Coordinates of C-alpha atoms in Angstrom, one line a residue:
Chain A
X1 CA 119.8 84.8 125.0
X2 CA 119.6 85.9 121.2
X3 CA 121.7 82.8 120.0
X4 CA 118.9 80.4 120.7
X5 CA 116.1 82.5 119.0
X6 CA 114.7 81.1 115.9
X7 CA 115.6 82.6 112.6
X8 CA 112.2 83.6 111.9
X9 CA 111.9 85.5 115.4
X10 CA 115.2 87.1 114.5
X11 CA 114.0 88.2 110.9
X12 CA 110.7 89.6 112.5
X13 CA 113.0 91.7 114.8
X14 CA 115.0 92.8 112.0
X15 CA 112.1 93.8 110.2
X16 CA 110.7 95.7 113.1
X17 CA 114.2 97.8 113.3
X18 CA 116.6 95.7 115.6
X19 CA 119.8 95.5 113.3
X20 CA 121.5 93.2 115.9
X21 CA 119.0 90.5 115.0
X22 CA 120.1 90.7 111.4
X23 CA 123.9 90.2 112.3
X24 CA 123.0 87.1 114.1
X25 CA 120.9 85.9 111.3
X26 CA 123.9 86.7 109.0
X27 CA 126.6 85.2 111.2
X28 CA 124.4 81.8 111.1
X29 CA 123.7 81.7 107.6
X30 CA 126.4 83.5 106.0
X31 CA 129.0 80.5 105.7
X32 CA 126.4 77.9 104.2
X33 CA 124.8 80.2 101.8
X34 CA 128.3 81.5 100.4
X35 CA 129.7 78.0 100.0
X36 CA 126.3 76.9 98.5
X37 CA 126.5 79.5 95.9
X38 CA 130.1 78.8 95.3
X39 CA 129.8 75.4 94.8
X40 CA 126.9 75.9 92.4
X41 CA 128.8 78.4 90.2
X42 CA 132.7 77.3 90.7
X43 CA 133.7 80.8 90.8
X44 CA 134.5 82.8 93.9
X45 CA 134.2 86.4 92.4
X46 CA 130.6 85.4 90.8
X47 CA 129.6 83.7 93.9
X48 CA 130.5 86.9 96.1
X49 CA 128.7 88.9 93.9
X50 CA 125.5 86.7 94.1
X51 CA 125.9 86.3 97.8
X52 CA 125.8 90.0 98.4
X53 CA 122.9 90.4 95.9
X54 CA 120.8 87.9 97.7
X55 CA 121.4 89.4 101.2
X56 CA 120.5 92.7 99.7
X57 CA 117.4 91.5 98.5
X58 CA 116.6 89.9 102.3
X59 CA 117.2 93.3 103.3
X60 CA 114.9 95.2 101.1
X61 CA 112.3 92.6 101.5
X62 CA 112.4 92.6 105.5
X63 CA 109.3 95.3 105.5
X64 CA 107.2 92.8 104.1
X65 CA 108.6 89.6 105.9
X66 CA 106.2 87.3 107.1
X67 CA 106.5 83.8 108.5
X68 CA 105.1 81.8 105.9
X69 CA 107.8 79.0 105.7
X70 CA 111.1 78.1 107.6
X71 CA 113.5 81.2 107.2
X72 CA 116.4 78.9 105.6
X73 CA 114.0 77.6 102.8
X74 CA 113.0 81.2 102.0
X75 CA 116.7 82.2 101.9
X76 CA 117.9 79.7 99.8
X77 CA 115.0 79.5 97.7
X78 CA 115.9 83.5 96.9
X79 CA 119.5 82.6 96.5
X80 CA 118.8 79.5 93.9
X81 CA 116.5 81.6 91.9
X82 CA 118.7 84.5 92.1
X83 CA 121.7 82.3 90.8
X84 CA 119.6 81.1 88.1
X85 CA 118.3 84.3 86.8
X86 CA 121.6 85.6 87.0
X87 CA 123.1 83.1 84.5
X88 CA 120.0 83.5 82.2
X89 CA 120.6 87.2 82.4
X90 CA 124.3 86.9 81.3
X91 CA 123.5 84.6 78.6
X92 CA 120.8 86.9 76.9
X93 CA 122.4 90.4 77.3
X94 CA 125.6 88.7 76.1
X95 CA 128.0 90.1 78.7
X96 CA 131.2 88.6 78.8
X97 CA 130.6 85.7 80.8
X98 CA 133.7 85.0 83.0
X99 CA 132.2 81.7 84.3
X100 CA 132.8 78.5 82.6
X101 CA 129.8 77.5 80.4
X102 CA 129.3 74.3 82.8
X103 CA 128.0 77.0 85.6
X104 CA 124.7 77.1 83.7
X105 CA 122.5 74.9 86.0
X106 CA 120.5 73.8 83.1
X107 CA 122.9 73.4 80.2
X108 CA 125.4 71.1 81.3
X109 CA 124.7 69.0 84.2
X110 CA 128.4 67.7 84.8
X111 CA 131.5 69.7 85.4
X112 CA 134.2 69.1 83.0
X113 CA 137.5 68.6 84.8
X114 CA 139.4 69.8 81.7
X115 CA 138.7 73.5 82.7
X116 CA 142.2 74.9 83.4
X117 CA 140.5 77.1 86.2
X118 CA 138.7 74.3 87.5
X119 CA 141.5 72.3 88.0
X120 CA 143.7 75.0 89.5
X121 CA 140.8 75.9 91.9
X122 CA 140.8 71.8 92.9
X123 CA 144.5 71.8 93.1
X124 CA 144.5 74.6 95.1
X125 CA 141.8 73.2 97.5
X126 CA 143.6 69.8 97.5
X127 CA 140.6 68.4 98.8
X128 CA 139.3 65.0 97.5
X129 CA 135.7 65.3 98.5
X130 CA 135.2 69.1 97.6
X131 CA 136.4 67.6 94.0
X132 CA 133.9 65.0 94.1
X133 CA 131.2 67.2 94.9
X134 CA 132.5 69.7 91.9
X135 CA 132.2 66.6 89.7
X136 CA 128.5 65.8 90.8
X137 CA 125.8 66.7 88.4
X138 CA 124.2 70.2 88.9
X139 CA 121.0 68.7 90.5
X140 CA 122.7 66.1 92.4
X141 CA 125.3 68.7 93.7
X142 CA 122.4 71.1 94.4
X143 CA 120.8 68.7 96.7
X144 CA 123.9 67.5 98.5
X145 CA 124.9 71.2 99.2
X146 CA 121.3 72.0 100.4
X147 CA 121.4 69.1 102.8
X148 CA 125.0 69.9 103.9
X149 CA 124.8 73.5 104.2
X150 CA 121.3 74.3 104.9
X151 CA 120.5 71.1 106.7
X152 CA 117.4 70.5 104.9
X153 CA 115.3 67.6 104.7
X154 CA 114.1 66.0 101.6
X155 CA 110.8 67.7 101.8
X156 CA 112.4 70.8 102.3
X157 CA 115.1 70.3 99.2
X158 CA 112.0 69.4 97.2
X159 CA 110.4 72.7 98.1
X160 CA 113.5 74.8 97.0
X161 CA 114.3 73.3 94.0
X162 CA 110.6 73.0 92.9
X163 CA 110.6 69.2 92.2
X164 CA 108.5 66.4 94.0
X165 CA 109.9 64.4 97.0
X166 CA 110.9 61.5 94.9
X167 CA 113.0 63.4 92.7
X168 CA 114.7 65.2 95.5
X169 CA 115.3 62.0 97.2
X170 CA 116.6 60.4 94.2
X171 CA 119.1 63.2 93.4
X172 CA 120.3 63.1 97.0
X173 CA 120.8 59.2 96.7
X174 CA 122.7 59.3 93.4
X175 CA 124.9 62.1 95.0
X176 CA 125.5 60.3 98.1
X177 CA 126.4 56.9 96.3
X178 CA 128.8 59.0 93.7
X179 CA 130.8 60.6 96.6
X180 CA 131.0 57.4 98.6
X181 CA 132.1 55.5 95.6
X182 CA 134.8 58.2 94.3
X183 CA 136.1 58.4 98.1
X184 CA 136.5 54.5 98.2
X185 CA 138.1 54.2 94.7
X186 CA 140.7 57.0 95.5
Chain B
X1 CA 117.5 44.9 95.7
X2 CA 120.0 47.5 94.6
X3 CA 117.4 50.6 95.3
X4 CA 116.7 48.9 98.7
X5 CA 120.4 49.1 99.4
X6 CA 120.7 52.6 98.1
X7 CA 117.8 53.6 100.6
X8 CA 119.7 52.3 103.2
X9 CA 122.7 54.2 102.5
X10 CA 120.6 57.5 102.2
X11 CA 119.1 56.6 105.3
X12 CA 122.5 56.4 107.0
X13 CA 123.6 59.5 105.3
X14 CA 120.7 61.5 106.3
X15 CA 121.5 60.6 110.0
X16 CA 123.9 63.7 110.7
X17 CA 126.6 61.6 112.0
X18 CA 127.4 59.7 108.8
X19 CA 131.1 59.7 107.8
X20 CA 130.4 61.6 104.5
X21 CA 128.4 64.6 106.4
X22 CA 131.3 64.3 108.9
X23 CA 134.2 64.6 106.4
X24 CA 132.3 67.3 104.4
X25 CA 131.8 69.4 107.5
X26 CA 135.6 68.9 108.3
X27 CA 136.6 69.9 104.9
X28 CA 134.5 73.0 104.1
X29 CA 136.6 76.4 105.0
X30 CA 135.3 79.0 102.6
X31 CA 133.8 81.9 104.1
X32 CA 132.8 85.2 102.6
X33 CA 135.3 87.7 102.7
X34 CA 135.5 90.2 105.4
X35 CA 134.8 93.2 103.3
X36 CA 131.5 91.7 102.0
X37 CA 130.6 91.0 105.7
X38 CA 131.2 94.6 107.0
X39 CA 129.4 95.7 103.3
X40 CA 126.1 93.8 104.0
X41 CA 125.9 94.5 108.0
X42 CA 126.4 98.1 107.1
X43 CA 123.6 98.0 104.4
X44 CA 121.5 96.2 107.0
X45 CA 121.9 98.8 109.7
X46 CA 121.3 101.6 107.1
X47 CA 118.1 100.1 106.1
X48 CA 116.8 100.1 109.7
X49 CA 118.3 103.5 110.6
X50 CA 116.8 105.0 107.5
X51 CA 113.3 103.9 108.4
X52 CA 112.4 103.7 111.8
X53 CA 108.5 103.9 111.4
X54 CA 106.5 101.5 109.4
X55 CA 106.0 102.5 106.0
X56 CA 102.3 103.0 105.7
X57 CA 102.5 105.3 108.7
X58 CA 105.2 107.4 107.4
X59 CA 103.1 108.7 104.5
X60 CA 99.6 108.4 105.9
X61 CA 100.4 111.5 108.2
X62 CA 101.3 114.0 105.6
X63 CA 98.8 112.9 103.4
X64 CA 96.1 113.4 106.1
X65 CA 97.5 116.6 106.8
X66 CA 97.2 117.7 103.1
X67 CA 94.0 116.6 102.9
X68 CA 92.6 118.6 105.8
X69 CA 94.3 121.4 104.4
X70 CA 92.9 121.2 100.8
X71 CA 89.5 120.5 102.0
X72 CA 89.7 123.2 104.7
X73 CA 90.8 125.9 102.2
X74 CA 88.2 125.0 99.6
X75 CA 85.4 125.0 102.2
X76 CA 86.5 128.3 103.7
X77 CA 86.9 129.8 100.1
X78 CA 83.2 128.7 99.6
X79 CA 82.0 130.1 102.7
X80 CA 83.5 133.5 101.8
X81 CA 82.1 133.4 98.4
X82 CA 78.4 132.5 99.6
X83 CA 78.7 135.1 102.2
X84 CA 78.7 137.8 99.4
X85 CA 82.4 138.9 99.7
X86 CA 83.0 138.8 96.0
X87 CA 79.3 139.8 94.7
X88 CA 80.6 143.0 93.4
X89 CA 83.4 141.6 91.5
X90 CA 81.8 138.8 89.9
X91 CA 80.1 139.0 86.3
X92 CA 76.5 138.7 86.3
X93 CA 76.2 135.9 84.1
X94 CA 78.5 133.8 86.1
X95 CA 76.3 134.4 89.2
X96 CA 73.5 133.2 87.3
X97 CA 74.9 130.1 86.2
X98 CA 76.2 129.7 89.7
X99 CA 72.5 130.0 91.0
X100 CA 71.6 127.0 88.8
X101 CA 74.4 125.1 90.1
X102 CA 73.8 125.8 93.8
X103 CA 70.1 124.6 93.2
X104 CA 71.3 121.5 91.7
X105 CA 73.6 120.9 94.8
X106 CA 71.9 122.1 98.0
X107 CA 68.7 123.7 97.1
X108 CA 67.7 127.3 95.7
X109 CA 66.7 129.0 98.9
X110 CA 69.9 128.3 100.9
X111 CA 72.7 129.4 98.6
X112 CA 71.2 131.5 95.8
X113 CA 73.5 134.4 95.0
X114 CA 72.2 137.5 93.2
X115 CA 73.6 139.1 90.4
X116 CA 75.6 142.3 90.1
X117 CA 73.0 145.1 90.4
X118 CA 72.7 147.5 87.5
X119 CA 74.8 150.7 87.7
X120 CA 72.1 153.1 88.1
X121 CA 71.1 151.6 91.5
X122 CA 73.4 152.8 93.9
X123 CA 71.5 151.1 96.6
X124 CA 71.2 147.8 95.1
X125 CA 74.3 146.1 96.5
X126 CA 73.1 146.8 99.9
X127 CA 69.9 145.7 99.3
X128 CA 71.2 142.1 98.1
X129 CA 73.6 141.6 101.1
X130 CA 70.7 142.1 103.4
X131 CA 68.8 139.7 101.3
X132 CA 71.3 137.1 101.9
X133 CA 70.8 137.3 105.6
X134 CA 67.3 136.4 105.1
X135 CA 67.1 133.0 103.3
X136 CA 63.6 132.2 103.6
X137 CA 62.4 135.5 102.2
X138 CA 65.4 135.3 99.6
X139 CA 62.9 134.2 96.9
X140 CA 60.3 136.4 97.2
X141 CA 62.3 139.5 97.8
X142 CA 64.1 138.6 94.4
X143 CA 60.9 138.5 92.5
X144 CA 60.0 141.8 94.1
X145 CA 63.4 143.2 92.8
X146 CA 62.6 141.9 89.4
X147 CA 59.5 143.8 89.1
X148 CA 61.3 147.1 90.5
X149 CA 64.1 147.0 88.2
X150 CA 64.5 149.2 85.0
X151 CA 63.0 147.6 81.8
X152 CA 66.1 147.7 79.7
X153 CA 68.1 146.2 82.6
X154 CA 65.9 143.3 82.2
X155 CA 66.1 143.0 78.7
X156 CA 70.0 142.8 78.8
X157 CA 69.9 140.4 81.7
X158 CA 72.5 142.7 83.7
X159 CA 69.9 143.3 86.5
X160 CA 68.5 141.0 89.1
X161 CA 65.4 140.6 87.1
X162 CA 67.5 139.8 84.1
X163 CA 69.3 137.2 86.4
X164 CA 65.9 135.6 87.0
X165 CA 65.1 135.5 83.3
X166 CA 68.4 134.2 82.5
X167 CA 68.3 131.4 85.0
X168 CA 65.4 130.2 83.2
X169 CA 67.1 130.6 79.9
X170 CA 70.2 128.9 81.1
X171 CA 68.2 126.0 82.3
X172 CA 67.0 125.5 79.2
X173 CA 70.5 125.6 77.4
X174 CA 72.3 122.4 76.7
X175 CA 75.5 121.8 79.0
X176 CA 77.6 122.3 76.1
X177 CA 76.4 126.0 75.7
X178 CA 76.8 127.1 79.3
X179 CA 79.6 129.7 79.7
X180 CA 82.3 129.0 82.2
X181 CA 81.2 129.4 85.7
X182 CA 83.2 130.2 88.9
X183 CA 81.4 128.3 91.4
X184 CA 80.9 125.1 89.5
X185 CA 84.6 125.1 88.9
X186 CA 85.4 125.2 92.6
X187 CA 82.7 122.4 92.8
X188 CA 84.4 120.5 90.2
X189 CA 87.8 121.3 91.9
X190 CA 86.7 119.9 95.2
X191 CA 85.1 116.9 93.9
X192 CA 88.6 116.2 92.0
X193 CA 90.4 116.9 95.0
X194 CA 88.0 114.6 97.2
X195 CA 88.4 111.9 94.5
X196 CA 92.2 112.1 94.4
X197 CA 92.4 112.1 98.1
X198 CA 89.9 108.9 98.0
X199 CA 91.9 107.1 95.4
X200 CA 95.5 107.6 97.2
X201 CA 93.6 106.3 100.6
X202 CA 92.5 103.4 98.6
X203 CA 95.9 102.7 97.2
X204 CA 97.4 102.9 100.5
X205 CA 95.1 100.5 102.2
X206 CA 95.4 98.1 99.3
X207 CA 99.4 98.5 99.6
X208 CA 99.3 98.2 103.1
X209 CA 98.0 94.4 103.2
X210 CA 100.1 92.3 101.6
X211 CA 98.6 89.9 98.9
X212 CA 99.2 86.7 98.2
X213 CA 101.6 85.8 95.1
X214 CA 98.9 84.7 93.0
X215 CA 96.6 87.5 94.0
X216 CA 99.2 90.1 93.2
X217 CA 100.0 88.7 89.9
X218 CA 96.6 88.4 88.9
X219 CA 96.1 92.2 89.9
X220 CA 98.9 92.9 87.8
X221 CA 98.0 91.2 84.9
X222 CA 94.5 92.8 85.2
X223 CA 96.3 96.0 85.1
X224 CA 98.2 95.4 82.2
X225 CA 95.5 94.1 80.2
X226 CA 93.4 97.2 81.2
X227 CA 96.2 99.5 79.6
X228 CA 97.3 100.7 83.0
X229 CA 101.1 99.5 82.1
X230 CA 102.7 102.0 84.3
X231 CA 100.6 100.8 87.2
X232 CA 101.5 97.3 86.3
X233 CA 105.0 97.9 86.2
X234 CA 105.3 99.8 89.4
X235 CA 103.2 96.9 91.1
X236 CA 105.5 94.5 89.6
X237 CA 108.8 96.3 90.9
X238 CA 106.9 96.3 94.2
X239 CA 106.1 92.3 94.1
X240 CA 109.7 91.6 93.2
X241 CA 110.8 93.7 96.4
X242 CA 108.2 91.7 98.6
X243 CA 108.6 88.4 97.1
X244 CA 112.4 88.3 96.4
X245 CA 112.3 84.2 96.5
X246 CA 110.1 84.2 93.5
X247 CA 112.3 83.5 90.2
X248 CA 111.8 85.5 87.2
X249 CA 110.7 82.7 85.2
X250 CA 107.7 81.9 87.3
X251 CA 106.5 85.3 87.3
X252 CA 106.6 85.4 83.5
X253 CA 104.2 82.3 83.3
X254 CA 101.6 84.3 85.3
X255 CA 101.8 87.6 83.3
X256 CA 100.1 88.3 80.3
X257 CA 102.0 87.1 77.1
X258 CA 102.5 90.7 75.6
X259 CA 104.0 91.8 79.2
X260 CA 107.7 91.8 78.7
X261 CA 109.0 93.0 82.2
X262 CA 112.7 93.2 80.8
X263 CA 111.5 96.1 79.0
X264 CA 110.7 98.0 82.1
X265 CA 112.7 96.5 85.0
X266 CA 116.4 96.3 84.6
X267 CA 117.6 92.8 85.6
X268 CA 114.7 91.0 84.5
X269 CA 116.2 89.5 81.3
X270 CA 115.0 86.0 80.8
X271 CA 114.6 83.4 78.1

């Protein structure tokens, strides 16, 4: 059964011309990747654009695909770097940036709840946990999202985010503690 | 003490059944919109149907065929040329120069071509064609012809005798003073074509193996530093497709300082 086939094998099959394998891969990871991007930038429209770009990149790269790492590590690494490059580009080219400034992963580490768009979004979601996740500092939120959406271990989170094991572990630990504390308080 | 407690909390969380994980997994609902799913899956299908054969094989075949045709035509052309098909149409001086060229390449006795005979000697062309069939005796017959040719023709270099004299003269001339030649031009063309084909084949072989990221970026840097900017940019574009997980910032760090990809590749802007 194809559903039991590993991601790497599916990607290889797609590389060799089996479009059905791509559909399985896509259905497995579309939700997690989409939510990861959405949480990272906080804007659905931008998240959709980035999400589509990432999958298009994957499609373009299929001919050269070789199993060098876990497929999901590769996918999320691609998404993360695309996300960072995207925001850098917006800033440089001076294109009207519809995303709140706090979306920049390196500029402002903590989301401001005073952003009206953000408040509306949070209220619409009416979800305390997600609100708390949104309030996490960028690097901690990223570690948490990678863990929850990608199912990555600390080592894998470290590899994707380009930091050492201890840093990744520390970020995740802080994120978990803050979320727990926030849930207990409210 | 606090760190130990935190570590315990983390360990607990990392066990997938933690409360926090369960709560998050229950909450998450956001999915990409259906139109996006359709667009991406359609793109994935199109990419596969557009390209059924592996990339390298797709263009090896036409390239090989083109190479065979080019080389084949060149060889046939030269065979006819040396069979004496165009003896009467070529200027004597070209023939003489060609003779030297042939001598350089494959030896005088094999492909030496006589010059156009004097207009007064009506039977001369036939004589030359017969000579062409007797390669071993050709030198001797040429010398004999020199002696039999009219004196004035020898002086102007329009006769076979003149041809021989001109060979001697031409050999003494510097390269730059030599007149344009038909056969050497063909030689050059053939060499150039062969060189191009070899170059393309080498490029194909190089592209067919996937280099490691570092090796590849090093090659790009070397191309850039060697002044081959177009090749460097083309190679970088290919790199971006092959290694999409690489961030632009990481790439920039490994390129020469004066190489700014954003000037050549759209969407490469970076701080």
